[in-house]
PDB file of C-alpha atoms in Angstrom:
ATOM      1  CA  UNK A1155      -0.375   0.338  -0.103  1.00  0.00           C
ATOM      2  CA  UNK A1156       2.255   2.864  -0.412  1.00  0.00           C
ATOM      3  CA  UNK A1157       1.065   6.521  -1.207  1.00  0.00           C
ATOM      4  CA  UNK A1158       1.162   8.746  -4.043  1.00  0.00           C
ATOM      5  CA  UNK A1159       4.177  10.694  -5.141  1.00  0.00           C
ATOM      6  CA  UNK A1160       6.100  11.446  -7.912  1.00  0.00           C
ATOM      7  CA  UNK A1161       5.272   9.299 -11.158  1.00  0.00           C
ATOM      8  CA  UNK A1162       6.851   5.482 -10.573  1.00  0.00           C
ATOM      9  CA  UNK A1163       8.585   3.748 -13.557  1.00  0.00           C
ATOM     10  CA  UNK A1164       7.869   0.429 -14.687  1.00  0.00           C
ATOM     11  CA  UNK A1165      10.497  -2.192 -14.461  1.00  0.00           C
ATOM     12  CA  UNK A1166      11.032  -3.409 -17.723  1.00  0.00           C
ATOM     13  CA  UNK A1167       9.723  -6.975 -18.520  1.00  0.00           C
ATOM     14  CA  UNK A1168       7.139  -6.583 -16.199  1.00  0.00           C
ATOM     15  CA  UNK A1169       3.133  -7.136 -16.948  1.00  0.00           C
ATOM     16  CA  UNK A1170       0.908  -4.793 -18.723  1.00  0.00           C
ATOM     17  CA  UNK A1171      -2.538  -4.403 -16.390  1.00  0.00           C
ATOM     18  CA  UNK A1172      -4.671  -3.779 -14.694  1.00  0.00           C
ATOM     19  CA  UNK A1173      -7.735  -5.015 -15.934  1.00  0.00           C
ATOM     20  CA  UNK A1174      -9.514  -4.154 -13.407  1.00  0.00           C
ATOM     21  CA  UNK A1175     -10.104  -1.371 -11.364  1.00  0.00           C
ATOM     22  CA  UNK A1176     -11.742   0.790  -8.360  1.00  0.00           C
ATOM     23  CA  UNK A1177     -11.785   3.390  -6.902  1.00  0.00           C
ATOM     24  CA  UNK A1178     -13.186   4.421  -3.347  1.00  0.00           C
ATOM     25  CA  UNK A1179     -14.087   8.614  -4.688  1.00  0.00           C
ATOM     26  CA  UNK A1180     -13.350  10.025  -1.507  1.00  0.00           C
ATOM     27  CA  UNK A1181     -12.744  13.976  -0.790  1.00  0.00           C
ATOM     28  CA  UNK A1182     -16.033  16.207  -1.431  1.00  0.00           C
ATOM     29  CA  UNK A1183     -17.278  17.894   0.736  1.00  0.00           C
ATOM     30  CA  UNK A1184     -13.566  18.508   1.571  1.00  0.00           C
ATOM     31  CA  UNK A1185     -12.456  19.623  -1.585  1.00  0.00           C
ATOM     32  CA  UNK A1186     -15.269  22.396  -1.457  1.00  0.00           C
ATOM     33  CA  UNK A1187     -14.660  23.164   2.336  1.00  0.00           C
ATOM     34  CA  UNK A1188     -10.896  24.232   1.432  1.00  0.00           C
ATOM     35  CA  UNK A1189     -12.802  26.464  -0.790  1.00  0.00           C
ATOM     36  CA  UNK A1190     -15.199  28.303   1.119  1.00  0.00           C
ATOM     37  CA  UNK A1191     -18.363  26.353  -0.652  1.00  0.00           C
ATOM     38  CA  UNK A1192     -20.877  23.556   0.113  1.00  0.00           C
ATOM     39  CA  UNK A1193     -20.375  20.431   0.285  1.00  0.00           C
ATOM     40  CA  UNK A1194     -22.446  20.606  -2.704  1.00  0.00           C
ATOM     41  CA  UNK A1195     -20.776  22.124  -4.916  1.00  0.00           C
ATOM     42  CA  UNK A1196     -17.900  19.766  -3.909  1.00  0.00           C
ATOM     43  CA  UNK A1197     -20.552  16.595  -5.211  1.00  0.00           C
ATOM     44  CA  UNK A1198     -20.933  18.025  -8.249  1.00  0.00           C
ATOM     45  CA  UNK A1199     -17.244  18.860  -9.292  1.00  0.00           C
ATOM     46  CA  UNK A1200     -16.941  15.589  -8.473  1.00  0.00           C
ATOM     47  CA  UNK A1201     -19.220  14.509 -11.057  1.00  0.00           C
ATOM     48  CA  UNK A1202     -17.161  16.461 -13.883  1.00  0.00           C
ATOM     49  CA  UNK A1203     -14.656  13.907 -12.541  1.00  0.00           C
ATOM     50  CA  UNK A1204     -16.480  10.958 -12.641  1.00  0.00           C
ATOM     51  CA  UNK A1205     -16.957  11.756 -16.349  1.00  0.00           C
ATOM     52  CA  UNK A1206     -12.996  12.615 -17.181  1.00  0.00           C
ATOM     53  CA  UNK A1207     -12.012   9.440 -15.469  1.00  0.00           C
ATOM     54  CA  UNK A1208     -13.954   6.642 -17.492  1.00  0.00           C
ATOM     55  CA  UNK A1209     -12.771   8.768 -20.587  1.00  0.00           C
ATOM     56  CA  UNK A1210      -9.135   8.358 -18.816  1.00  0.00           C
ATOM     57  CA  UNK A1211      -9.444   4.734 -18.419  1.00  0.00           C
ATOM     58  CA  UNK A1212     -10.946   3.418 -22.020  1.00  0.00           C
ATOM     59  CA  UNK A1213      -7.575   6.126 -23.326  1.00  0.00           C
ATOM     60  CA  UNK A1214      -5.463   3.826 -20.942  1.00  0.00           C
ATOM     61  CA  UNK A1215      -6.546   0.871 -20.906  1.00  0.00           C
ATOM     62  CA  UNK A1216      -8.310  -0.300 -18.375  1.00  0.00           C
ATOM     63  CA  UNK A1217     -11.654  -2.578 -19.929  1.00  0.00           C
ATOM     64  CA  UNK A1218     -13.811  -3.467 -16.485  1.00  0.00           C
ATOM     65  CA  UNK A1219     -13.994  -0.011 -13.955  1.00  0.00           C
ATOM     66  CA  UNK A1220     -16.321   0.286 -11.289  1.00  0.00           C
ATOM     67  CA  UNK A1221     -17.122   3.247  -9.432  1.00  0.00           C
ATOM     68  CA  UNK A1222     -18.091   3.581  -5.522  1.00  0.00           C
ATOM     69  CA  UNK A1223     -21.041   6.012  -6.018  1.00  0.00           C
ATOM     70  CA  UNK A1224     -22.807   5.433  -2.774  1.00  0.00           C
ATOM     71  CA  UNK A1225     -22.382   2.769   0.219  1.00  0.00           C
ATOM     72  CA  UNK A1226     -25.038   1.587   2.522  1.00  0.00           C
ATOM     73  CA  UNK A1227     -23.658   3.571   4.539  1.00  0.00           C
ATOM     74  CA  UNK A1228     -24.189   6.961   3.249  1.00  0.00           C
ATOM     75  CA  UNK A1229     -27.874   6.688   3.565  1.00  0.00           C
ATOM     76  CA  UNK A1230     -27.073   8.065   7.524  1.00  0.00           C
ATOM     77  CA  UNK A1231     -25.702  11.266   5.464  1.00  0.00           C
ATOM     78  CA  UNK A1232     -28.709  14.292   5.972  1.00  0.00           C
ATOM     79  CA  UNK A1233     -30.968  14.391   3.949  1.00  0.00           C
ATOM     80  CA  UNK A1234     -31.034  17.251   2.174  1.00  0.00           C
ATOM     81  CA  UNK A1235     -26.899  15.849   1.108  1.00  0.00           C
ATOM     82  CA  UNK A1236     -28.294  12.484   0.006  1.00  0.00           C
ATOM     83  CA  UNK A1237     -31.462  13.965  -1.900  1.00  0.00           C
ATOM     84  CA  UNK A1238     -28.922  16.178  -3.772  1.00  0.00           C
ATOM     85  CA  UNK A1239     -27.116  12.859  -4.504  1.00  0.00           C
ATOM     86  CA  UNK A1240     -29.906  11.486  -5.450  1.00  0.00           C
ATOM     87  CA  UNK A1241     -30.394  14.711  -7.555  1.00  0.00           C
ATOM     88  CA  UNK A1242     -27.265  13.868  -9.228  1.00  0.00           C
ATOM     89  CA  UNK A1243     -27.400  10.266  -9.724  1.00  0.00           C
ATOM     90  CA  UNK A1244     -30.517  11.049 -12.099  1.00  0.00           C
ATOM     91  CA  UNK A1245     -27.970  14.271 -13.931  1.00  0.00           C
ATOM     92  CA  UNK A1246     -25.204  11.753 -14.861  1.00  0.00           C
ATOM     93  CA  UNK A1247     -27.554   8.800 -15.672  1.00  0.00           C
ATOM     94  CA  UNK A1248     -29.638  12.000 -18.396  1.00  0.00           C
ATOM     95  CA  UNK A1249     -26.723  13.380 -19.452  1.00  0.00           C
ATOM     96  CA  UNK A1250     -24.036  10.730 -19.374  1.00  0.00           C
ATOM     97  CA  UNK A1251     -26.003   8.058 -21.685  1.00  0.00           C
ATOM     98  CA  UNK A1252     -25.307   9.429 -24.978  1.00  0.00           C
ATOM     99  CA  UNK A1253     -22.660   9.618 -25.095  1.00  0.00           C
ATOM    100  CA  UNK A1254     -20.590   6.810 -22.761  1.00  0.00           C
ATOM    101  CA  UNK A1255     -23.104   4.809 -25.492  1.00  0.00           C
ATOM    102  CA  UNK A1256     -21.261   7.220 -28.795  1.00  0.00           C
ATOM    103  CA  UNK A1257     -17.549   5.948 -26.858  1.00  0.00           C
ATOM    104  CA  UNK A1258     -18.583   2.398 -26.210  1.00  0.00           C
ATOM    105  CA  UNK A1259     -19.187   1.780 -23.131  1.00  0.00           C
ATOM    106  CA  UNK A1260     -21.503  -0.170 -20.795  1.00  0.00           C
ATOM    107  CA  UNK A1261     -22.980   0.900 -18.070  1.00  0.00           C
ATOM    108  CA  UNK A1262     -24.150  -1.139 -14.708  1.00  0.00           C
ATOM    109  CA  UNK A1263     -24.774  -0.783 -11.832  1.00  0.00           C
ATOM    110  CA  UNK A1264     -24.033  -3.033  -8.879  1.00  0.00           C
ATOM    111  CA  UNK A1265     -25.811  -2.989  -5.040  1.00  0.00           C
ATOM    112  CA  UNK A1266     -28.925  -3.138  -3.934  1.00  0.00           C
ATOM    113  CA  UNK A1267     -31.824  -1.096  -6.265  1.00  0.00           C
ATOM    114  CA  UNK A1268     -34.587  -1.892  -3.563  1.00  0.00           C
ATOM    115  CA  UNK A1269     -33.931   1.148  -0.847  1.00  0.00           C
ATOM    116  CA  UNK A1270     -33.499   3.728  -4.812  1.00  0.00           C
ATOM    117  CA  UNK A1271     -35.929   5.097  -5.875  1.00  0.00           C
ATOM    118  CA  UNK A1272     -37.909   3.592  -8.220  1.00  0.00           C
ATOM    119  CA  UNK A1273     -37.868   6.839 -11.163  1.00  0.00           C
ATOM    120  CA  UNK A1274     -33.608   6.115 -10.337  1.00  0.00           C
ATOM    121  CA  UNK A1275     -33.938   2.510 -10.919  1.00  0.00           C
ATOM    122  CA  UNK A1276     -35.848   2.314 -13.995  1.00  0.00           C
ATOM    123  CA  UNK A1277     -33.200   5.566 -15.586  1.00  0.00           C
ATOM    124  CA  UNK A1278     -30.811   2.633 -14.036  1.00  0.00           C
ATOM    125  CA  UNK A1279     -32.268  -0.582 -16.646  1.00  0.00           C
ATOM    126  CA  UNK A1280     -32.923   2.041 -19.529  1.00  0.00           C
ATOM    127  CA  UNK A1281     -29.194   2.820 -19.268  1.00  0.00           C
ATOM    128  CA  UNK A1282     -28.414  -0.201 -18.765  1.00  0.00           C
ATOM    129  CA  UNK A1283     -30.040  -1.585 -21.880  1.00  0.00           C
ATOM    130  CA  UNK A1284     -28.848   1.709 -24.127  1.00  0.00           C
ATOM    131  CA  UNK A1285     -25.551   0.376 -23.279  1.00  0.00           C
ATOM    132  CA  UNK A1286     -25.654  -3.793 -23.282  1.00  0.00           C
ATOM    133  CA  UNK A1287     -23.675  -4.621 -26.603  1.00  0.00           C
ATOM    134  CA  UNK A1288     -20.693  -2.285 -26.237  1.00  0.00           C
ATOM    135  CA  UNK A1289     -17.697  -3.364 -24.383  1.00  0.00           C
ATOM    136  CA  UNK A1290     -14.945  -1.202 -24.800  1.00  0.00           C
ATOM    137  CA  UNK A1291     -14.769  -0.715 -21.024  1.00  0.00           C
ATOM    138  CA  UNK A1292     -17.122  -1.863 -18.444  1.00  0.00           C
ATOM    139  CA  UNK A1293     -18.339   0.716 -16.205  1.00  0.00           C
ATOM    140  CA  UNK A1294     -19.596   0.161 -13.493  1.00  0.00           C
ATOM    141  CA  UNK A1295     -20.963   1.828 -10.619  1.00  0.00           C
ATOM    142  CA  UNK A1296     -21.998   0.541  -6.709  1.00  0.00           C
ATOM    143  CA  UNK A1297     -25.242   2.637  -5.268  1.00  0.00           C
ATOM    144  CA  UNK A1298     -26.860   1.528  -2.008  1.00  0.00           C
ATOM    145  CA  UNK A1299     -23.204  -0.882  -1.694  1.00  0.00           C
ATOM    146  CA  UNK A1300     -22.218  -2.313   1.249  1.00  0.00           C
ATOM    147  CA  UNK A1301     -19.594  -4.981   0.668  1.00  0.00           C
ATOM    148  CA  UNK A1302     -20.525  -7.361   3.921  1.00  0.00           C
ATOM    149  CA  UNK A1303     -24.686  -7.005   2.524  1.00  0.00           C
ATOM    150  CA  UNK A1304     -22.461  -8.517  -0.389  1.00  0.00           C
ATOM    151  CA  UNK A1305     -21.520 -11.744   1.277  1.00  0.00           C
ATOM    152  CA  UNK A1306     -24.612 -11.980   3.407  1.00  0.00           C
ATOM    153  CA  UNK A1307     -26.952 -11.998   0.227  1.00  0.00           C
ATOM    154  CA  UNK A1308     -24.746 -14.191  -1.231  1.00  0.00           C
ATOM    155  CA  UNK A1309     -24.707 -16.593   1.512  1.00  0.00           C
ATOM    156  CA  UNK A1310     -28.499 -16.172   2.183  1.00  0.00           C
ATOM    157  CA  UNK A1311     -28.652 -17.035  -1.708  1.00  0.00           C
ATOM    158  CA  UNK A1312     -26.627 -20.584  -0.486  1.00  0.00           C
ATOM    159  CA  UNK A1313     -28.916 -21.274   2.135  1.00  0.00           C
ATOM    160  CA  UNK A1314     -31.995 -21.561   0.449  1.00  0.00           C
ATOM    161  CA  UNK A1315     -29.859 -23.952  -1.959  1.00  0.00           C
ATOM    162  CA  UNK A1316     -29.840 -26.105   0.820  1.00  0.00           C
ATOM    163  CA  UNK A1317     -33.050 -25.846   2.562  1.00  0.00           C
ATOM    164  CA  UNK A1318     -35.094 -26.979  -0.942  1.00  0.00           C
ATOM    165  CA  UNK A1319     -31.916 -29.541  -1.237  1.00  0.00           C
ATOM    166  CA  UNK A1320     -31.576 -27.945  -4.653  1.00  0.00           C
ATOM    167  CA  UNK A1321     -27.452 -28.280  -2.680  1.00  0.00           C
ATOM    168  CA  UNK A1322     -25.190 -29.904  -0.686  1.00  0.00           C
ATOM    169  CA  UNK A1323     -23.449 -27.936   1.929  1.00  0.00           C
ATOM    170  CA  UNK A1324     -19.858 -29.682   1.377  1.00  0.00           C
ATOM    171  CA  UNK A1325     -20.481 -28.981  -2.203  1.00  0.00           C
ATOM    172  CA  UNK A1326     -20.095 -25.497  -1.297  1.00  0.00           C
ATOM    173  CA  UNK A1327     -16.466 -23.530  -2.285  1.00  0.00           C
ATOM    174  CA  UNK A1328     -15.418 -20.390  -3.311  1.00  0.00           C
ATOM    175  CA  UNK A1329     -16.585 -20.778  -6.443  1.00  0.00           C
ATOM    176  CA  UNK A1330     -19.542 -21.156  -5.720  1.00  0.00           C
ATOM    177  CA  UNK A1331     -19.663 -18.452  -3.753  1.00  0.00           C
ATOM    178  CA  UNK A1332     -18.219 -15.362  -5.555  1.00  0.00           C
ATOM    179  CA  UNK A1333     -20.842 -16.626  -7.808  1.00  0.00           C
ATOM    180  CA  UNK A1334     -24.058 -15.385  -5.985  1.00  0.00           C
ATOM    181  CA  UNK A1335     -22.147 -11.647  -5.922  1.00  0.00           C
ATOM    182  CA  UNK A1336     -23.799  -8.989  -6.752  1.00  0.00           C
ATOM    183  CA  UNK A1337     -20.021  -8.261  -8.968  1.00  0.00           C
ATOM    184  CA  UNK A1338     -20.500 -11.821 -10.454  1.00  0.00           C
ATOM    185  CA  UNK A1339     -20.209 -10.904 -14.099  1.00  0.00           C
ATOM    186  CA  UNK A1340     -16.990  -7.980 -13.387  1.00  0.00           C
ATOM    187  CA  UNK A1341     -13.513 -10.476 -13.456  1.00  0.00           C
ATOM    188  CA  UNK A1342     -11.473 -10.284 -11.034  1.00  0.00           C
ATOM    189  CA  UNK A1343     -10.710  -7.246  -9.487  1.00  0.00           C
ATOM    190  CA  UNK A1344      -6.497  -6.138  -9.971  1.00  0.00           C
ATOM    191  CA  UNK A1345      -5.959  -2.677  -8.256  1.00  0.00           C
ATOM    192  CA  UNK A1346      -8.277  -0.816  -5.710  1.00  0.00           C
ATOM    193  CA  UNK A1347      -7.010   3.437  -5.919  1.00  0.00           C
ATOM    194  CA  UNK A1348      -8.683   5.331  -3.132  1.00  0.00           C
ATOM    195  CA  UNK A1349      -8.877   9.033  -3.798  1.00  0.00           C
ATOM    196  CA  UNK A1350      -8.566  11.908  -0.661  1.00  0.00           C
ATOM    197  CA  UNK A1351      -5.574   9.821   2.013  1.00  0.00           C
ATOM    198  CA  UNK A1352      -7.846   7.468   3.539  1.00  0.00           C
ATOM    199  CA  UNK A1353      -6.300   4.707   4.173  1.00  0.00           C
ATOM    200  CA  UNK A1354      -9.567   2.056   4.325  1.00  0.00           C
ATOM    201  CA  UNK A1355     -11.509   0.177   1.924  1.00  0.00           C
ATOM    202  CA  UNK A1356     -14.523   1.279   3.971  1.00  0.00           C
ATOM    203  CA  UNK A1357     -17.080  -1.931   3.409  1.00  0.00           C
ATOM    204  CA  UNK A1358     -15.912  -1.848  -0.164  1.00  0.00           C
ATOM    205  CA  UNK A1359     -15.484  -5.105  -2.320  1.00  0.00           C
ATOM    206  CA  UNK A1360     -14.594  -6.793   0.707  1.00  0.00           C
ATOM    207  CA  UNK A1361     -14.404 -10.549  -0.388  1.00  0.00           C
ATOM    208  CA  UNK A1362     -12.703  -9.084  -4.309  1.00  0.00           C
ATOM    209  CA  UNK A1363     -10.677  -7.866  -3.029  1.00  0.00           C
ATOM    210  CA  UNK A1364      -8.655 -10.380  -1.447  1.00  0.00           C
ATOM    211  CA  UNK A1365      -5.648 -10.868  -3.219  1.00  0.00           C
ATOM    212  CA  UNK A1366      -5.888  -6.862  -5.357  1.00  0.00           C
ATOM    213  CA  UNK A1367      -3.182  -4.118  -4.669  1.00  0.00           C
ATOM    214  CA  UNK A1368      -4.532  -1.824  -2.897  1.00  0.00           C
ATOM    215  CA  UNK A1369      -3.432   2.164  -3.482  1.00  0.00           C
ATOM    216  CA  UNK A1370      -3.501   5.868  -1.891  1.00  0.00           C
ATOM    217  CA  UNK A1371      -3.858   8.275  -3.540  1.00  0.00           C
ATOM    218  CA  UNK A1372      -3.950  12.420  -1.046  1.00  0.00           C
ATOM    219  CA  UNK A1373      -5.510  13.844  -4.264  1.00  0.00           C
ATOM    220  CA  UNK A1374      -9.068  14.515  -3.457  1.00  0.00           C
ATOM    221  CA  UNK A1375     -11.787  13.128  -6.017  1.00  0.00           C
ATOM    222  CA  UNK A1376     -12.334  16.807  -7.675  1.00  0.00           C
ATOM    223  CA  UNK A1377      -8.729  16.836  -8.677  1.00  0.00           C
ATOM    224  CA  UNK A1378      -8.586  13.652  -9.311  1.00  0.00           C
ATOM    225  CA  UNK A1379      -7.262  14.064 -12.810  1.00  0.00           C
ATOM    226  CA  UNK A1380      -5.718  11.531 -16.305  1.00  0.00           C
ATOM    227  CA  UNK A1381      -1.787  11.495 -14.458  1.00  0.00           C
ATOM    228  CA  UNK A1382      -3.157  10.089 -10.851  1.00  0.00           C
ATOM    229  CA  UNK A1383      -4.418   7.223 -12.600  1.00  0.00           C
ATOM    230  CA  UNK A1384      -1.455   6.794 -14.967  1.00  0.00           C
ATOM    231  CA  UNK A1385       0.354   7.099 -10.897  1.00  0.00           C
ATOM    232  CA  UNK A1386      -1.817   4.268  -9.855  1.00  0.00           C
ATOM    233  CA  UNK A1387      -1.329   2.502 -13.319  1.00  0.00           C
ATOM    234  CA  UNK A1388       2.415   2.223 -13.110  1.00  0.00           C
ATOM    235  CA  UNK A1389       2.619   1.165  -9.341  1.00  0.00           C
ATOM    236  CA  UNK A1390       1.029  -1.063  -9.672  1.00  0.00           C
ATOM    237  CA  UNK A1391       2.564  -2.476 -12.727  1.00  0.00           C
ATOM    238  CA  UNK A1392       6.243  -2.596 -10.120  1.00  0.00           C
ATOM    239  CA  UNK A1393       5.028  -4.941  -7.768  1.00  0.00           C
ATOM    240  CA  UNK A1394       4.560  -8.774  -8.208  1.00  0.00           C
ATOM    241  CA  UNK A1395       1.291 -10.966  -7.529  1.00  0.00           C
ATOM    242  CA  UNK A1396       2.393 -13.670  -5.939  1.00  0.00           C
ATOM    243  CA  UNK A1397      -1.068 -14.343  -4.569  1.00  0.00           C
ATOM    244  CA  UNK A1398       0.024 -15.860  -1.040  1.00  0.00           C
ATOM    245  CA  UNK A1399       3.239 -17.839  -2.705  1.00  0.00           C
ATOM    246  CA  UNK A1400       7.167 -17.536  -2.779  1.00  0.00           C
ATOM    247  CA  UNK A1401       8.636 -14.924  -4.448  1.00  0.00           C
ATOM    248  CA  UNK A1402      10.471 -17.600  -6.849  1.00  0.00           C
TER     249      UNK A1402
END
């Protein structure tokens, strides 16, 4: 785990990648506070960064990008802020759909949709269907998502199958549980970036992060740039991923 600083050169012979990158987009509120603005101004600027980051990820060859948009814990925030965030989500889905479609981006949402407003769920379905055939970059937005809840719902699905006599408990393995997660259609998570200087994963993709490379940057999310993403990729490529084995 590291904090990004100067560019890190990629050693000769290191593998390419990452293929799948996730980002915890942290620091909107602090960005706004430092400028004497309301927190909502930081969130609005953060949406612009989402737009730029999706484009940059595609240009840098990232195939899958997963963004932590709204967690199950974010409902604890002030109601006015939650309502503003939901409004921004509506604006993003309306404004960006055609751009994503034209740029070959497939959009999908992972999380508990039962907790979202009906019109937002309808907009998500429309966006997913409109971009389903795209394959240049797969963009997943985690909404009303929690890593622990994801594992619990997967365990419940397996427990139901056992109770119905369709599955033997001894047959349950890691692959089977992973196949019940909300992210089951996504490949292995290679790198998780967190902006804003904090060094924790905040209940995001807990199962999926078992062997993920963690990269932390002090850049607040509204300031996160293509150069910061390039720094993170360079950091990823200089690491040796051993998955518990001993280095050769």
